[in-house]
Amino acid sequence: MNNRPIPYGRQSISEKDIEAVVQVLRSDWLTQGPMVGEFERAVAERCGARYAVAVNSGTSALHIACAALGLGPDDVLWTSPITFVASANCALYCGARVDFVDIEPDTANIDVNCLEDKLRKAARTGSLPKVVVAVDFAGQPCDLAEIRALADRYGFFVIEDACHSLGATYRGEPVGNGRYADITVTSFHPVKLITTGEGGMALTNDPDLATRMRRLRSHGITRDPDEMEGAPHGPWYYEQIQLGWNYRMTDIQAALGLSQVRRLEEFVARRRALAARYEDLLAGLPVTPVTQLPDRKSAWHLYVVRLDLAAIAPKARRDVFEALRASGIGVQVHYIPVHLQPWYRNMGFREGMFPGAERYYHGAISLPIYPDLSYEDQEKVVTALREAIA
Ligand SMILES: *Cc1c(COP(=O)(O)O)cnc(C)c1O
């Protein structure tokens, strides 16, 4: 038996993945080159999207998505508070304001009833959002059809934050195919569904959005004469026609990503098997897994349970969390509600504003789930949880 702690998530790297990276290191291209294009095509094809733009992080993908949609200082972006801070910060990078819509407590996804209510009120006061970032929490897609219908009615753009849900399906179709979202964004951080070390991607079916995002990831520079203001001075000529950033992905990362996306099916299948097993192993314990809706299949980035705080009293979530950590189980909490972060409190957000998210937060614990988690280690997790609660 080894006593290595079991993390909540981790990458799975094969010899083939390593070989793919080594080959790039022996080639002429290290930064964005042919592998980036191949990786983009592979993810676009897997997700059923027309265009894919690879960047150096999921956060960068959110930023160029917002910028390409024209989000600016007079605009507001809405998202849900149970997410990583990046889903909201992308608005601030564009000088826009952020507001939140409470979650549906069973799934921790944005509550479409709250969204509709808030839209109705915002329409009356002329403060409708320009963008809504719908976060597919833990890997389960949001109510995308309902969100799309509201977007068409109220005139906002939908960015689907699919950092947790690459490989998931909604009504039988892959996340990222653009049926409901204007842009879908994902992350290749090592704990996510596939990894490039750091990395991200924006998917869209709109050629103009794709062109704009490509430009924004590389300084706002174009080499396409049709986009230029002046005539090219010669073959070396390029123009900066807007302000962009250096958010490029390297070919080293893309080679790893291409090798990884070929394993996505296998990764998601394993995560689903682990999730099904957790459900059996946890039966009878005072914990409730995130509710799974019948018309969608999660990619299971996270396995979150909510503790029944009344049943475990006088123990609190913190006691259970610390006992698990002490037994070498790398549990986590996803997430501290974004509106309660000091940076957001400074904008006037307060406790009590999004009670669903706050209630959810007090009972949530993420148990380990990742493709290389053994069934034996999974059983250790559940035994440790049972002891921590007792
Ligand atoms: C990980 C994550 C991000 C940011 O991705 P990075 O690649 O770490 O920049 C954004 N949103 C959600 C929901 C995430 O989980």
mmCIF file of C-alpha atoms and ligand atoms in Angstrom, residues 56-62 82-88 133 135-138 161-164 185-192 197-201 301-302 334-335, ligand 1:
data_model
loop_
_atom_site.group_PDB
_atom_site.id
_atom_site.type_symbol
_atom_site.label_atom_id
_atom_site.label_comp_id
_atom_site.label_asym_id
_atom_site.label_seq_id
_atom_site.Cartn_x
_atom_site.Cartn_y
_atom_site.Cartn_z
ATOM 1 C CA ASN A 56 -2.906 29.696 -23.799
ATOM 2 C CA SER A 57 -5.670 29.241 -21.185
ATOM 3 C CA GLY A 58 -9.401 28.917 -20.676
ATOM 4 C CA THR A 59 -9.295 32.389 -19.131
ATOM 5 C CA SER A 60 -7.785 33.816 -22.332
ATOM 6 C CA ALA A 61 -10.479 32.038 -24.344
ATOM 7 C CA LEU A 62 -13.163 33.725 -22.218
ATOM 8 C CA ILE A 82 -20.803 28.953 -8.446
ATOM 9 C CA THR A 83 -17.921 28.966 -10.894
ATOM 10 C CA PHE A 84 -14.247 29.743 -11.125
ATOM 11 C CA VAL A 85 -13.575 33.491 -10.903
ATOM 12 C CA ALA A 86 -12.460 33.582 -14.556
ATOM 13 C CA SER A 87 -16.086 33.246 -15.778
ATOM 14 C CA ALA A 88 -16.765 36.707 -14.301
ATOM 15 C CA VAL A 133 -21.814 33.121 -19.466
ATOM 16 C CA VAL A 135 -21.264 27.507 -16.845
ATOM 17 C CA ASP A 136 -21.707 23.749 -17.307
ATOM 18 C CA PHE A 137 -21.004 23.020 -13.660
ATOM 19 C CA ALA A 138 -19.047 19.838 -12.835
ATOM 20 C CA ASP A 161 -18.272 28.021 -20.265
ATOM 21 C CA ALA A 162 -17.555 24.376 -21.033
ATOM 22 C CA CYS A 163 -14.308 24.215 -19.053
ATOM 23 C CA HIS A 164 -15.907 21.300 -17.141
ATOM 24 C CA VAL A 185 -15.066 28.025 -24.284
ATOM 25 C CA THR A 186 -13.042 25.233 -22.720
ATOM 26 C CA SER A 187 -9.852 24.785 -20.692
ATOM 27 C CA PHE A 188 -6.959 22.337 -20.902
ATOM 28 C CA HIS A 189 -5.640 22.854 -17.376
ATOM 29 C CA PRO A 190 -4.325 19.508 -16.019
ATOM 30 C CA VAL A 191 -7.394 18.780 -13.879
ATOM 31 C CA LYS A 192 -9.807 19.365 -16.768
ATOM 32 C CA GLY A 197 -0.418 21.867 -19.394
ATOM 33 C CA GLU A 198 -2.098 25.242 -19.659
ATOM 34 C CA GLY A 199 -4.394 25.995 -22.554
ATOM 35 C CA GLY A 200 -7.871 26.769 -23.749
ATOM 36 C CA MET A 201 -10.056 26.987 -26.818
ATOM 37 C CA HIS A 301 -15.038 16.921 -14.464
ATOM 38 C CA LEU A 302 -15.981 17.038 -10.772
ATOM 39 C CA HIS A 334 -16.008 24.057 -5.828
ATOM 40 C CA TYR A 335 -16.613 26.935 -5.476
HETATM 41 C C1 LIG B 1 -10.719 26.160 -15.230
HETATM 42 C C2 LIG B 1 -11.836 27.066 -15.480
HETATM 43 C C3 LIG B 1 -11.677 28.282 -16.135
HETATM 44 C C4 LIG B 1 -10.346 28.859 -16.501
HETATM 45 O O1 LIG B 1 -9.534 28.010 -17.232
HETATM 46 P P1 LIG B 1 -7.940 28.183 -17.160
HETATM 47 O O2 LIG B 1 -7.485 27.298 -18.284
HETATM 48 O O3 LIG B 1 -7.499 27.706 -15.824
HETATM 49 O O4 LIG B 1 -7.622 29.601 -17.401
HETATM 50 C C5 LIG B 1 -12.805 29.039 -16.404
HETATM 51 N N1 LIG B 1 -14.030 28.634 -16.026
HETATM 52 C C6 LIG B 1 -14.214 27.471 -15.378
HETATM 53 C C7 LIG B 1 -15.595 27.072 -14.985
HETATM 54 C C8 LIG B 1 -13.122 26.666 -15.056
HETATM 55 O O5 LIG B 1 -13.311 25.539 -14.367
#
